[in-house]
Amino acid sequence: DVKVTQSSRYLVKRTGEKVFLECVQDMDHENMFWYRQDPGLGLRLIYFSYDVKMKEKGDIPEGYSVSREKKERFSLILESASTNQTSMYLCASSVRGGYEVYNEQFFGPGTRLTVL
Amino acid sequence: AQKITQTQPGMFVQEKEAVTLDCTYDTSDPSYGLFWYKQPSSGEMIFLIYQGSYDQQNATEGRYSLNFQKARKSANLVISASQLGDSAMYFCAMRESDNYGQNFVFGPGTRLSVLP
């Protein structure tokens, strides 16, 4: 059974704290993604990684960084959490394939982060 | 400009009836993929159906079908014989070609409520 796991379902942090969100996939996927989900805005891409130690900025990278030291693990880091980073964070993974290759994203259960 | 538009923030449907969820997209890439995901209240994203830009036939998966009108750039999801368990958020997403393949862009979602 394929799986993407995230370290926490719920997290409460204080403004200014450094926050780590961890994501692990067991499908040997090359691509991994971090999204945030806010009501009415859908999912917005923060960062993605197509290989170990490789990363690309998504649509809203400000205030975030990422780390991918191993293929199966992709971490999202909030260097100094702020209240406007209160959101649902979703991790996903996919194979890297040609443009016509069926290539869905598999999602983790999400982490609901509250910054006070 | 929004790449994925879902104009129905909320929809209601009677149990056992069919419902259509709208999705329009914007791309100049000749090669792309369109996806629908379901997100129940528990938060996980569940893949439903995929349509490739070069696919000649509309995709179908059980009770789900995709009404793909390429010239209109629309990819509406049709759910037949609605069930109470279909109540959820539904997201339309598009994958365009890029250097490393498969960035996804999501629409804002439609909340479907199935009435008994």
mmCIF file with all atom_site columns, N, CA and C in Angstrom, chain A residues 9 31 33 35 37-45 48 50 54 56-57 59 88 90 94-110, chain B residues 30-33 35 37 39 41-47 49-50 52-55 61 89 91 95-109:
data_model
loop_
_atom_site.group_PDB
_atom_site.id
_atom_site.type_symbol
_atom_site.label_atom_id
_atom_site.label_alt_id
_atom_site.label_comp_id
_atom_site.label_asym_id
_atom_site.label_entity_id
_atom_site.label_seq_id
_atom_site.pdbx_PDB_ins_code
_atom_site.Cartn_x
_atom_site.Cartn_y
_atom_site.Cartn_z
_atom_site.occupancy
_atom_site.B_iso_or_equiv
_atom_site.pdbx_formal_charge
_atom_site.auth_seq_id
_atom_site.auth_comp_id
_atom_site.auth_asym_id
_atom_site.auth_atom_id
_atom_site.pdbx_PDB_model_num
ATOM 1   N N  . ARG A 1 9   ? -0.266  15.641 12.513  1.00 0.00 ? 9   ARG A N  1
ATOM 2   C CA . ARG A 1 9   ? -1.545  16.049 11.949  1.00 0.00 ? 9   ARG A CA 1
ATOM 3   C C  . ARG A 1 9   ? -1.902  17.458 12.392  1.00 0.00 ? 9   ARG A C  1
ATOM 4   N N  . ASN A 1 31  ? 9.911   12.964 -7.490  1.00 0.00 ? 31  ASN A N  1
ATOM 5   C CA . ASN A 1 31  ? 9.366   14.295 -7.211  1.00 0.00 ? 31  ASN A CA 1
ATOM 6   C C  . ASN A 1 31  ? 8.661   14.339 -5.860  1.00 0.00 ? 31  ASN A C  1
ATOM 7   N N  . PHE A 1 33  ? 6.658   17.402 -3.206  1.00 0.00 ? 33  PHE A N  1
ATOM 8   C CA . PHE A 1 33  ? 6.059   18.739 -3.250  1.00 0.00 ? 33  PHE A CA 1
ATOM 9   C C  . PHE A 1 33  ? 5.570   19.137 -1.859  1.00 0.00 ? 33  PHE A C  1
ATOM 10  N N  . TYR A 1 35  ? 2.697   21.900 -0.414  1.00 0.00 ? 35  TYR A N  1
ATOM 11  C CA . TYR A 1 35  ? 1.640   22.856 -0.694  1.00 0.00 ? 35  TYR A CA 1
ATOM 12  C C  . TYR A 1 35  ? 1.101   23.408 0.621   1.00 0.00 ? 35  TYR A C  1
ATOM 13  N N  . GLN A 1 37  ? -2.734  24.908 1.882   1.00 0.00 ? 37  GLN A N  1
ATOM 14  C CA . GLN A 1 37  ? -4.124  24.962 1.471   1.00 0.00 ? 37  GLN A CA 1
ATOM 15  C C  . GLN A 1 37  ? -4.878  25.927 2.353   1.00 0.00 ? 37  GLN A C  1
ATOM 16  N N  . ASP A 1 38  ? -5.487  26.909 1.728   1.00 0.00 ? 38  ASP A N  1
ATOM 17  C CA . ASP A 1 38  ? -6.286  27.899 2.440   1.00 0.00 ? 38  ASP A CA 1
ATOM 18  C C  . ASP A 1 38  ? -7.660  27.987 1.788   1.00 0.00 ? 38  ASP A C  1
ATOM 19  N N  . PRO A 1 39  ? -8.696  28.212 2.593   1.00 0.00 ? 39  PRO A N  1
ATOM 20  C CA . PRO A 1 39  ? -10.066 28.252 2.040   1.00 0.00 ? 39  PRO A CA 1
ATOM 21  C C  . PRO A 1 39  ? -10.186 29.255 0.902   1.00 0.00 ? 39  PRO A C  1
ATOM 22  N N  . GLY A 1 40  ? -10.800 28.804 -0.181  1.00 0.00 ? 40  GLY A N  1
ATOM 23  C CA . GLY A 1 40  ? -11.034 29.671 -1.335  1.00 0.00 ? 40  GLY A CA 1
ATOM 24  C C  . GLY A 1 40  ? -9.842  29.847 -2.251  1.00 0.00 ? 40  GLY A C  1
ATOM 25  N N  . LEU A 1 41  ? -8.690  29.351 -1.825  1.00 0.00 ? 41  LEU A N  1
ATOM 26  C CA . LEU A 1 41  ? -7.474  29.511 -2.639  1.00 0.00 ? 41  LEU A CA 1
ATOM 27  C C  . LEU A 1 41  ? -6.969  28.190 -3.192  1.00 0.00 ? 41  LEU A C  1
ATOM 28  N N  . GLY A 1 42  ? -7.545  27.106 -2.787  1.00 0.00 ? 42  GLY A N  1
ATOM 29  C CA . GLY A 1 42  ? -7.077  25.812 -3.256  1.00 0.00 ? 42  GLY A CA 1
ATOM 30  C C  . GLY A 1 42  ? -5.707  25.486 -2.679  1.00 0.00 ? 42  GLY A C  1
ATOM 31  N N  . LEU A 1 43  ? -4.946  24.729 -3.432  1.00 0.00 ? 43  LEU A N  1
ATOM 32  C CA . LEU A 1 43  ? -3.590  24.362 -3.023  1.00 0.00 ? 43  LEU A CA 1
ATOM 33  C C  . LEU A 1 43  ? -2.598  25.240 -3.770  1.00 0.00 ? 43  LEU A C  1
ATOM 34  N N  . ARG A 1 44  ? -1.677  25.777 -3.033  1.00 0.00 ? 44  ARG A N  1
ATOM 35  C CA . ARG A 1 44  ? -0.637  26.604 -3.651  1.00 0.00 ? 44  ARG A CA 1
ATOM 36  C C  . ARG A 1 44  ? 0.716   25.979 -3.373  1.00 0.00 ? 44  ARG A C  1
ATOM 37  N N  . LEU A 1 45  ? 1.523   25.885 -4.426  1.00 0.00 ? 45  LEU A N  1
ATOM 38  C CA . LEU A 1 45  ? 2.807   25.215 -4.328  1.00 0.00 ? 45  LEU A CA 1
ATOM 39  C C  . LEU A 1 45  ? 3.838   26.107 -3.661  1.00 0.00 ? 45  LEU A C  1
ATOM 40  N N  . PHE A 1 48  ? 9.075   22.485 -4.618  1.00 0.00 ? 48  PHE A N  1
ATOM 41  C CA . PHE A 1 48  ? 9.124   21.081 -4.991  1.00 0.00 ? 48  PHE A CA 1
ATOM 42  C C  . PHE A 1 48  ? 10.569  20.658 -5.231  1.00 0.00 ? 48  PHE A C  1
ATOM 43  N N  . TYR A 1 50  ? 12.891  17.602 -7.359  1.00 0.00 ? 50  TYR A N  1
ATOM 44  C CA . TYR A 1 50  ? 12.859  16.558 -8.378  1.00 0.00 ? 50  TYR A CA 1
ATOM 45  C C  . TYR A 1 50  ? 13.972  15.542 -8.176  1.00 0.00 ? 50  TYR A C  1
ATOM 46  N N  . MET A 1 54  ? 18.008  18.678 -4.662  1.00 0.00 ? 54  MET A N  1
ATOM 47  C CA . MET A 1 54  ? 17.526  19.627 -5.680  1.00 0.00 ? 54  MET A CA 1
ATOM 48  C C  . MET A 1 54  ? 16.190  20.189 -5.222  1.00 0.00 ? 54  MET A C  1
ATOM 49  N N  . GLU A 1 56  ? 13.162  23.487 -6.206  1.00 0.00 ? 56  GLU A N  1
ATOM 50  C CA . GLU A 1 56  ? 12.693  24.581 -7.055  1.00 0.00 ? 56  GLU A CA 1
ATOM 51  C C  . GLU A 1 56  ? 11.611  25.342 -6.305  1.00 0.00 ? 56  GLU A C  1
ATOM 52  N N  . LYS A 1 57  ? 11.625  26.647 -6.417  1.00 0.00 ? 57  LYS A N  1
ATOM 53  C CA . LYS A 1 57  ? 10.589  27.459 -5.790  1.00 0.00 ? 57  LYS A CA 1
ATOM 54  C C  . LYS A 1 57  ? 9.265   27.273 -6.526  1.00 0.00 ? 57  LYS A C  1
ATOM 55  N N  . ASP A 1 59  ? 5.040   28.759 -6.160  1.00 0.00 ? 59  ASP A N  1
ATOM 56  C CA . ASP A 1 59  ? 4.370   30.056 -6.301  1.00 0.00 ? 59  ASP A CA 1
ATOM 57  C C  . ASP A 1 59  ? 4.509   30.957 -5.079  1.00 0.00 ? 59  ASP A C  1
ATOM 58  N N  . MET A 1 88  ? -3.164  24.754 6.423   1.00 0.00 ? 88  MET A N  1
ATOM 59  C CA . MET A 1 88  ? -3.002  23.318 6.241   1.00 0.00 ? 88  MET A CA 1
ATOM 60  C C  . MET A 1 88  ? -1.853  23.108 5.256   1.00 0.00 ? 88  MET A C  1
ATOM 61  N N  . LEU A 1 90  ? 0.222   20.381 2.977   1.00 0.00 ? 90  LEU A N  1
ATOM 62  C CA . LEU A 1 90  ? 0.117   19.069 2.341   1.00 0.00 ? 90  LEU A CA 1
ATOM 63  C C  . LEU A 1 90  ? 1.405   18.746 1.603   1.00 0.00 ? 90  LEU A C  1
ATOM 64  N N  . SER A 1 94  ? 5.400   12.160 -6.535  1.00 0.00 ? 94  SER A N  1
ATOM 65  C CA . SER A 1 94  ? 5.028   11.555 -7.819  1.00 0.00 ? 94  SER A CA 1
ATOM 66  C C  . SER A 1 94  ? 6.277   11.034 -8.505  1.00 0.00 ? 94  SER A C  1
ATOM 67  N N  . VAL A 1 95  ? 6.075   10.132 -9.449  1.00 0.00 ? 95  VAL A N  1
ATOM 68  C CA . VAL A 1 95  ? 7.184   9.720  -10.296 1.00 0.00 ? 95  VAL A CA 1
ATOM 69  C C  . VAL A 1 95  ? 7.506   10.863 -11.241 1.00 0.00 ? 95  VAL A C  1
ATOM 70  N N  . ARG A 1 96  ? 8.719   10.870 -11.727 1.00 0.00 ? 96  ARG A N  1
ATOM 71  C CA . ARG A 1 96  ? 9.089   11.819 -12.756 1.00 0.00 ? 96  ARG A CA 1
ATOM 72  C C  . ARG A 1 96  ? 8.983   11.098 -14.074 1.00 0.00 ? 96  ARG A C  1
ATOM 73  N N  . GLY A 1 97  ? 8.144   11.604 -14.979 1.00 0.00 ? 97  GLY A N  1
ATOM 74  C CA . GLY A 1 97  ? 7.967   10.871 -16.220 1.00 0.00 ? 97  GLY A CA 1
ATOM 75  C C  . GLY A 1 97  ? 7.832   11.794 -17.402 1.00 0.00 ? 97  GLY A C  1
ATOM 76  N N  . GLY A 1 98  ? 7.636   11.214 -18.546 1.00 0.00 ? 98  GLY A N  1
ATOM 77  C CA . GLY A 1 98  ? 7.402   12.002 -19.741 1.00 0.00 ? 98  GLY A CA 1
ATOM 78  C C  . GLY A 1 98  ? 6.070   12.700 -19.680 1.00 0.00 ? 98  GLY A C  1
ATOM 79  N N  . TYR A 1 99  ? 5.854   13.631 -20.571 1.00 0.00 ? 99  TYR A N  1
ATOM 80  C CA . TYR A 1 99  ? 4.666   14.477 -20.449 1.00 0.00 ? 99  TYR A CA 1
ATOM 81  C C  . TYR A 1 99  ? 3.379   13.706 -20.620 1.00 0.00 ? 99  TYR A C  1
ATOM 82  N N  . GLU A 1 100 ? 3.412   12.628 -21.351 1.00 0.00 ? 100 GLU A N  1
ATOM 83  C CA . GLU A 1 100 ? 2.172   11.893 -21.559 1.00 0.00 ? 100 GLU A CA 1
ATOM 84  C C  . GLU A 1 100 ? 2.049   10.704 -20.612 1.00 0.00 ? 100 GLU A C  1
ATOM 85  N N  . VAL A 1 101 ? 2.953   10.606 -19.705 1.00 0.00 ? 101 VAL A N  1
ATOM 86  C CA . VAL A 1 101 ? 2.876   9.493  -18.766 1.00 0.00 ? 101 VAL A CA 1
ATOM 87  C C  . VAL A 1 101 ? 1.876   9.810  -17.677 1.00 0.00 ? 101 VAL A C  1
ATOM 88  N N  . TYR A 1 102 ? 1.012   8.874  -17.396 1.00 0.00 ? 102 TYR A N  1
ATOM 89  C CA . TYR A 1 102 ? 0.082   8.995  -16.294 1.00 0.00 ? 102 TYR A CA 1
ATOM 90  C C  . TYR A 1 102 ? 0.879   9.235  -15.030 1.00 0.00 ? 102 TYR A C  1
ATOM 91  N N  . ASN A 1 103 ? 0.599   10.264 -14.355 1.00 0.00 ? 103 ASN A N  1
ATOM 92  C CA . ASN A 1 103 ? 1.505   10.724 -13.312 1.00 0.00 ? 103 ASN A CA 1
ATOM 93  C C  . ASN A 1 103 ? 0.764   11.476 -12.223 1.00 0.00 ? 103 ASN A C  1
ATOM 94  N N  . GLU A 1 104 ? -0.060  10.773 -11.482 1.00 0.00 ? 104 GLU A N  1
ATOM 95  C CA . GLU A 1 104 ? -0.780  11.444 -10.410 1.00 0.00 ? 104 GLU A CA 1
ATOM 96  C C  . GLU A 1 104 ? 0.159   11.782 -9.265  1.00 0.00 ? 104 GLU A C  1
ATOM 97  N N  . GLN A 1 105 ? -0.278  12.683 -8.430  1.00 0.00 ? 105 GLN A N  1
ATOM 98  C CA . GLN A 1 105 ? 0.416   12.971 -7.185  1.00 0.00 ? 105 GLN A CA 1
ATOM 99  C C  . GLN A 1 105 ? -0.265  12.208 -6.053  1.00 0.00 ? 105 GLN A C  1
ATOM 100 N N  . PHE A 1 106 ? 0.546   11.677 -5.165  1.00 0.00 ? 106 PHE A N  1
ATOM 101 C CA . PHE A 1 106 ? 0.046   11.007 -3.974  1.00 0.00 ? 106 PHE A CA 1
ATOM 102 C C  . PHE A 1 106 ? 0.262   11.936 -2.796  1.00 0.00 ? 106 PHE A C  1
ATOM 103 N N  . PHE A 1 107 ? -0.764  12.101 -1.999  1.00 0.00 ? 107 PHE A N  1
ATOM 104 C CA . PHE A 1 107 ? -0.721  13.089 -0.928  1.00 0.00 ? 107 PHE A CA 1
ATOM 105 C C  . PHE A 1 107 ? -0.628  12.446 0.444   1.00 0.00 ? 107 PHE A C  1
ATOM 106 N N  . GLY A 1 108 ? 0.022   13.163 1.342   1.00 0.00 ? 108 GLY A N  1
ATOM 107 C CA . GLY A 1 108 ? -0.024  12.810 2.751   1.00 0.00 ? 108 GLY A CA 1
ATOM 108 C C  . GLY A 1 108 ? -1.304  13.326 3.387   1.00 0.00 ? 108 GLY A C  1
ATOM 109 N N  . PRO A 1 109 ? -1.515  13.024 4.663   1.00 0.00 ? 109 PRO A N  1
ATOM 110 C CA . PRO A 1 109 ? -2.763  13.390 5.341   1.00 0.00 ? 109 PRO A CA 1
ATOM 111 C C  . PRO A 1 109 ? -2.860  14.863 5.701   1.00 0.00 ? 109 PRO A C  1
ATOM 112 N N  . GLY A 1 110 ? -1.753  15.597 5.598   1.00 0.00 ? 110 GLY A N  1
ATOM 113 C CA . GLY A 1 110 ? -1.778  17.020 5.903   1.00 0.00 ? 110 GLY A CA 1
ATOM 114 C C  . GLY A 1 110 ? -1.387  17.320 7.345   1.00 0.00 ? 110 GLY A C  1
ATOM 115 N N  . PRO B 2 30  ? 0.829   22.490 -25.522 1.00 0.00 ? 30  PRO B N  1
ATOM 116 C CA . PRO B 2 30  ? 0.002   21.502 -26.231 1.00 0.00 ? 30  PRO B CA 1
ATOM 117 C C  . PRO B 2 30  ? -0.105  20.174 -25.488 1.00 0.00 ? 30  PRO B C  1
ATOM 118 N N  . SER B 2 31  ? 0.808   19.951 -24.559 1.00 0.00 ? 31  SER B N  1
ATOM 119 C CA . SER B 2 31  ? 0.845   18.685 -23.828 1.00 0.00 ? 31  SER B CA 1
ATOM 120 C C  . SER B 2 31  ? 0.607   18.947 -22.352 1.00 0.00 ? 31  SER B C  1
ATOM 121 N N  . TYR B 2 32  ? -0.489  18.451 -21.854 1.00 0.00 ? 32  TYR B N  1
ATOM 122 C CA . TYR B 2 32  ? -0.818  18.672 -20.447 1.00 0.00 ? 32  TYR B CA 1
ATOM 123 C C  . TYR B 2 32  ? -1.750  17.569 -19.960 1.00 0.00 ? 32  TYR B C  1
ATOM 124 N N  . GLY B 2 33  ? -1.873  17.481 -18.666 1.00 0.00 ? 33  GLY B N  1
ATOM 125 C CA . GLY B 2 33  ? -2.778  16.505 -18.066 1.00 0.00 ? 33  GLY B CA 1
ATOM 126 C C  . GLY B 2 33  ? -3.725  17.193 -17.111 1.00 0.00 ? 33  GLY B C  1
ATOM 127 N N  . PHE B 2 35  ? -6.481  16.564 -13.859 1.00 0.00 ? 35  PHE B N  1
ATOM 128 C CA . PHE B 2 35  ? -6.755  15.648 -12.774 1.00 0.00 ? 35  PHE B CA 1
ATOM 129 C C  . PHE B 2 35  ? -7.897  16.192 -11.923 1.00 0.00 ? 35  PHE B C  1
ATOM 130 N N  . TYR B 2 37  ? -9.305  15.609 -7.914  1.00 0.00 ? 37  TYR B N  1
ATOM 131 C CA . TYR B 2 37  ? -9.076  15.034 -6.602  1.00 0.00 ? 37  TYR B CA 1
ATOM 132 C C  . TYR B 2 37  ? -10.272 15.316 -5.712  1.00 0.00 ? 37  TYR B C  1
ATOM 133 N N  . GLN B 2 39  ? -11.382 15.637 -1.634  1.00 0.00 ? 39  GLN B N  1
ATOM 134 C CA . GLN B 2 39  ? -10.856 15.820 -0.279  1.00 0.00 ? 39  GLN B CA 1
ATOM 135 C C  . GLN B 2 39  ? -12.014 15.757 0.716   1.00 0.00 ? 39  GLN B C  1
ATOM 136 N N  . SER B 2 41  ? -13.744 15.449 4.572   1.00 0.00 ? 41  SER B N  1
ATOM 137 C CA . SER B 2 41  ? -13.494 16.282 5.757   1.00 0.00 ? 41  SER B CA 1
ATOM 138 C C  . SER B 2 41  ? -12.282 15.807 6.543   1.00 0.00 ? 41  SER B C  1
ATOM 139 N N  . SER B 2 42  ? -11.892 14.564 6.378   1.00 0.00 ? 42  SER B N  1
ATOM 140 C CA . SER B 2 42  ? -10.710 14.048 7.070   1.00 0.00 ? 42  SER B CA 1
ATOM 141 C C  . SER B 2 42  ? -9.409  14.659 6.538   1.00 0.00 ? 42  SER B C  1
ATOM 142 N N  . GLY B 2 43  ? -9.444  15.244 5.356   1.00 0.00 ? 43  GLY B N  1
ATOM 143 C CA . GLY B 2 43  ? -8.301  16.012 4.873   1.00 0.00 ? 43  GLY B CA 1
ATOM 144 C C  . GLY B 2 43  ? -7.447  15.365 3.798   1.00 0.00 ? 43  GLY B C  1
ATOM 145 N N  . GLU B 2 44  ? -7.490  14.041 3.648   1.00 0.00 ? 44  GLU B N  1
ATOM 146 C CA . GLU B 2 44  ? -6.607  13.442 2.649   1.00 0.00 ? 44  GLU B CA 1
ATOM 147 C C  . GLU B 2 44  ? -7.109  13.729 1.246   1.00 0.00 ? 44  GLU B C  1
ATOM 148 N N  . MET B 2 45  ? -6.199  13.860 0.321   1.00 0.00 ? 45  MET B N  1
ATOM 149 C CA . MET B 2 45  ? -6.527  14.107 -1.087  1.00 0.00 ? 45  MET B CA 1
ATOM 150 C C  . MET B 2 45  ? -6.574  12.751 -1.801  1.00 0.00 ? 45  MET B C  1
ATOM 151 N N  . ILE B 2 46  ? -7.684  12.490 -2.439  1.00 0.00 ? 46  ILE B N  1
ATOM 152 C CA . ILE B 2 46  ? -7.887  11.211 -3.111  1.00 0.00 ? 46  ILE B CA 1
ATOM 153 C C  . ILE B 2 46  ? -7.983  11.449 -4.613  1.00 0.00 ? 46  ILE B C  1
ATOM 154 N N  . PHE B 2 47  ? -7.105  10.810 -5.361  1.00 0.00 ? 47  PHE B N  1
ATOM 155 C CA . PHE B 2 47  ? -7.133  10.941 -6.812  1.00 0.00 ? 47  PHE B CA 1
ATOM 156 C C  . PHE B 2 47  ? -8.369  10.244 -7.367  1.00 0.00 ? 47  PHE B C  1
ATOM 157 N N  . ILE B 2 49  ? -9.557  10.862 -11.170 1.00 0.00 ? 49  ILE B N  1
ATOM 158 C CA . ILE B 2 49  ? -9.598  10.630 -12.608 1.00 0.00 ? 49  ILE B CA 1
ATOM 159 C C  . ILE B 2 49  ? -8.593  11.525 -13.311 1.00 0.00 ? 49  ILE B C  1
ATOM 160 N N  . TYR B 2 50  ? -8.100  11.049 -14.448 1.00 0.00 ? 50  TYR B N  1
ATOM 161 C CA . TYR B 2 50  ? -7.073  11.745 -15.220 1.00 0.00 ? 50  TYR B CA 1
ATOM 162 C C  . TYR B 2 50  ? -7.476  11.805 -16.696 1.00 0.00 ? 50  TYR B C  1
ATOM 163 N N  . GLY B 2 52  ? -5.516  13.104 -20.365 1.00 0.00 ? 52  GLY B N  1
ATOM 164 C CA . GLY B 2 52  ? -4.385  13.673 -21.065 1.00 0.00 ? 52  GLY B CA 1
ATOM 165 C C  . GLY B 2 52  ? -4.849  14.533 -22.226 1.00 0.00 ? 52  GLY B C  1
ATOM 166 N N  . SER B 2 53  ? -4.073  15.528 -22.565 1.00 0.00 ? 53  SER B N  1
ATOM 167 C CA . SER B 2 53  ? -4.493  16.476 -23.599 1.00 0.00 ? 53  SER B CA 1
ATOM 168 C C  . SER B 2 53  ? -4.628  15.823 -24.962 1.00 0.00 ? 53  SER B C  1
ATOM 169 N N  . TYR B 2 54  ? -3.931  14.719 -25.183 1.00 0.00 ? 54  TYR B N  1
ATOM 170 C CA . TYR B 2 54  ? -4.007  14.048 -26.476 1.00 0.00 ? 54  TYR B CA 1
ATOM 171 C C  . TYR B 2 54  ? -4.965  12.862 -26.480 1.00 0.00 ? 54  TYR B C  1
ATOM 172 N N  . ASP B 2 55  ? -5.593  12.625 -25.331 1.00 0.00 ? 55  ASP B N  1
ATOM 173 C CA . ASP B 2 55  ? -6.536  11.505 -25.270 1.00 0.00 ? 55  ASP B CA 1
ATOM 174 C C  . ASP B 2 55  ? -7.749  11.809 -26.148 1.00 0.00 ? 55  ASP B C  1
ATOM 175 N N  . GLU B 2 61  ? -14.005 6.502  -14.781 1.00 0.00 ? 61  GLU B N  1
ATOM 176 C CA . GLU B 2 61  ? -13.545 5.646  -13.694 1.00 0.00 ? 61  GLU B CA 1
ATOM 177 C C  . GLU B 2 61  ? -14.749 5.377  -12.801 1.00 0.00 ? 61  GLU B C  1
ATOM 178 N N  . MET B 2 89  ? -14.814 18.215 -0.672  1.00 0.00 ? 89  MET B N  1
ATOM 179 C CA . MET B 2 89  ? -14.259 19.227 -1.587  1.00 0.00 ? 89  MET B CA 1
ATOM 180 C C  . MET B 2 89  ? -13.691 18.503 -2.796  1.00 0.00 ? 89  MET B C  1
ATOM 181 N N  . PHE B 2 91  ? -11.247 19.119 -6.205  1.00 0.00 ? 91  PHE B N  1
ATOM 182 C CA . PHE B 2 91  ? -10.268 20.005 -6.820  1.00 0.00 ? 91  PHE B CA 1
ATOM 183 C C  . PHE B 2 91  ? -9.932  19.526 -8.227  1.00 0.00 ? 91  PHE B C  1
ATOM 184 N N  . ARG B 2 95  ? -1.477  19.575 -14.973 1.00 0.00 ? 95  ARG B N  1
ATOM 185 C CA . ARG B 2 95  ? -0.025  19.386 -15.049 1.00 0.00 ? 95  ARG B CA 1
ATOM 186 C C  . ARG B 2 95  ? 0.437   19.859 -16.419 1.00 0.00 ? 95  ARG B C  1
ATOM 187 N N  . GLU B 2 96  ? 1.362   20.799 -16.434 1.00 0.00 ? 96  GLU B N  1
ATOM 188 C CA . GLU B 2 96  ? 1.963   21.261 -17.675 1.00 0.00 ? 96  GLU B CA 1
ATOM 189 C C  . GLU B 2 96  ? 3.382   20.714 -17.750 1.00 0.00 ? 96  GLU B C  1
ATOM 190 N N  . SER B 2 97  ? 3.928   20.741 -18.951 1.00 0.00 ? 97  SER B N  1
ATOM 191 C CA . SER B 2 97  ? 5.311   20.304 -19.098 1.00 0.00 ? 97  SER B CA 1
ATOM 192 C C  . SER B 2 97  ? 6.233   21.359 -18.504 1.00 0.00 ? 97  SER B C  1
ATOM 193 N N  . ASP B 2 98  ? 7.297   20.934 -17.943 1.00 0.00 ? 98  ASP B N  1
ATOM 194 C CA . ASP B 2 98  ? 8.347   21.843 -17.484 1.00 0.00 ? 98  ASP B CA 1
ATOM 195 C C  . ASP B 2 98  ? 9.655   21.064 -17.486 1.00 0.00 ? 98  ASP B C  1
ATOM 196 N N  . ASN B 2 99  ? 10.715  21.667 -17.067 1.00 0.00 ? 99  ASN B N  1
ATOM 197 C CA . ASN B 2 99  ? 12.035  21.040 -17.190 1.00 0.00 ? 99  ASN B CA 1
ATOM 198 C C  . ASN B 2 99  ? 12.125  19.698 -16.480 1.00 0.00 ? 99  ASN B C  1
ATOM 199 N N  . TYR B 2 100 ? 11.499  19.596 -15.350 1.00 0.00 ? 100 TYR B N  1
ATOM 200 C CA . TYR B 2 100 ? 11.626  18.370 -14.571 1.00 0.00 ? 100 TYR B CA 1
ATOM 201 C C  . TYR B 2 100 ? 10.307  17.631 -14.464 1.00 0.00 ? 100 TYR B C  1
ATOM 202 N N  . GLY B 2 101 ? 9.337   18.126 -15.141 1.00 0.00 ? 101 GLY B N  1
ATOM 203 C CA . GLY B 2 101 ? 8.082   17.396 -15.239 1.00 0.00 ? 101 GLY B CA 1
ATOM 204 C C  . GLY B 2 101 ? 7.150   17.607 -14.086 1.00 0.00 ? 101 GLY B C  1
ATOM 205 N N  . GLN B 2 102 ? 5.932   17.883 -14.437 1.00 0.00 ? 102 GLN B N  1
ATOM 206 C CA . GLN B 2 102 ? 4.825   17.652 -13.547 1.00 0.00 ? 102 GLN B CA 1
ATOM 207 C C  . GLN B 2 102 ? 4.719   18.558 -12.340 1.00 0.00 ? 102 GLN B C  1
ATOM 208 N N  . ASN B 2 103 ? 4.779   19.831 -12.565 1.00 0.00 ? 103 ASN B N  1
ATOM 209 C CA . ASN B 2 103 ? 4.198   20.745 -11.586 1.00 0.00 ? 103 ASN B CA 1
ATOM 210 C C  . ASN B 2 103 ? 2.700   20.692 -11.733 1.00 0.00 ? 103 ASN B C  1
ATOM 211 N N  . PHE B 2 104 ? 2.038   20.758 -10.608 1.00 0.00 ? 104 PHE B N  1
ATOM 212 C CA . PHE B 2 104 ? 0.587   20.753 -10.619 1.00 0.00 ? 104 PHE B CA 1
ATOM 213 C C  . PHE B 2 104 ? 0.070   22.119 -10.228 1.00 0.00 ? 104 PHE B C  1
ATOM 214 N N  . VAL B 2 105 ? -0.987  22.554 -10.891 1.00 0.00 ? 105 VAL B N  1
ATOM 215 C CA . VAL B 2 105 ? -1.692  23.768 -10.500 1.00 0.00 ? 105 VAL B CA 1
ATOM 216 C C  . VAL B 2 105 ? -3.109  23.364 -10.143 1.00 0.00 ? 105 VAL B C  1
ATOM 217 N N  . PHE B 2 106 ? -3.573  23.812 -8.980  1.00 0.00 ? 106 PHE B N  1
ATOM 218 C CA . PHE B 2 106 ? -4.889  23.422 -8.494  1.00 0.00 ? 106 PHE B CA 1
ATOM 219 C C  . PHE B 2 106 ? -5.862  24.588 -8.576  1.00 0.00 ? 106 PHE B C  1
ATOM 220 N N  . GLY B 2 107 ? -7.105  24.257 -8.790  1.00 0.00 ? 107 GLY B N  1
ATOM 221 C CA . GLY B 2 107 ? -8.168  25.248 -8.696  1.00 0.00 ? 107 GLY B CA 1
ATOM 222 C C  . GLY B 2 107 ? -8.569  25.462 -7.248  1.00 0.00 ? 107 GLY B C  1
ATOM 223 N N  . PRO B 2 108 ? -9.479  26.414 -6.996  1.00 0.00 ? 108 PRO B N  1
ATOM 224 C CA . PRO B 2 108 ? -9.878  26.739 -5.623  1.00 0.00 ? 108 PRO B CA 1
ATOM 225 C C  . PRO B 2 108 ? -10.808 25.711 -4.996  1.00 0.00 ? 108 PRO B C  1
ATOM 226 N N  . GLY B 2 109 ? -11.363 24.826 -5.803  1.00 0.00 ? 109 GLY B N  1
ATOM 227 C CA . GLY B 2 109 ? -12.199 23.761 -5.266  1.00 0.00 ? 109 GLY B CA 1
ATOM 228 C C  . GLY B 2 109 ? -13.680 24.061 -5.287  1.00 0.00 ? 109 GLY B C  1
#
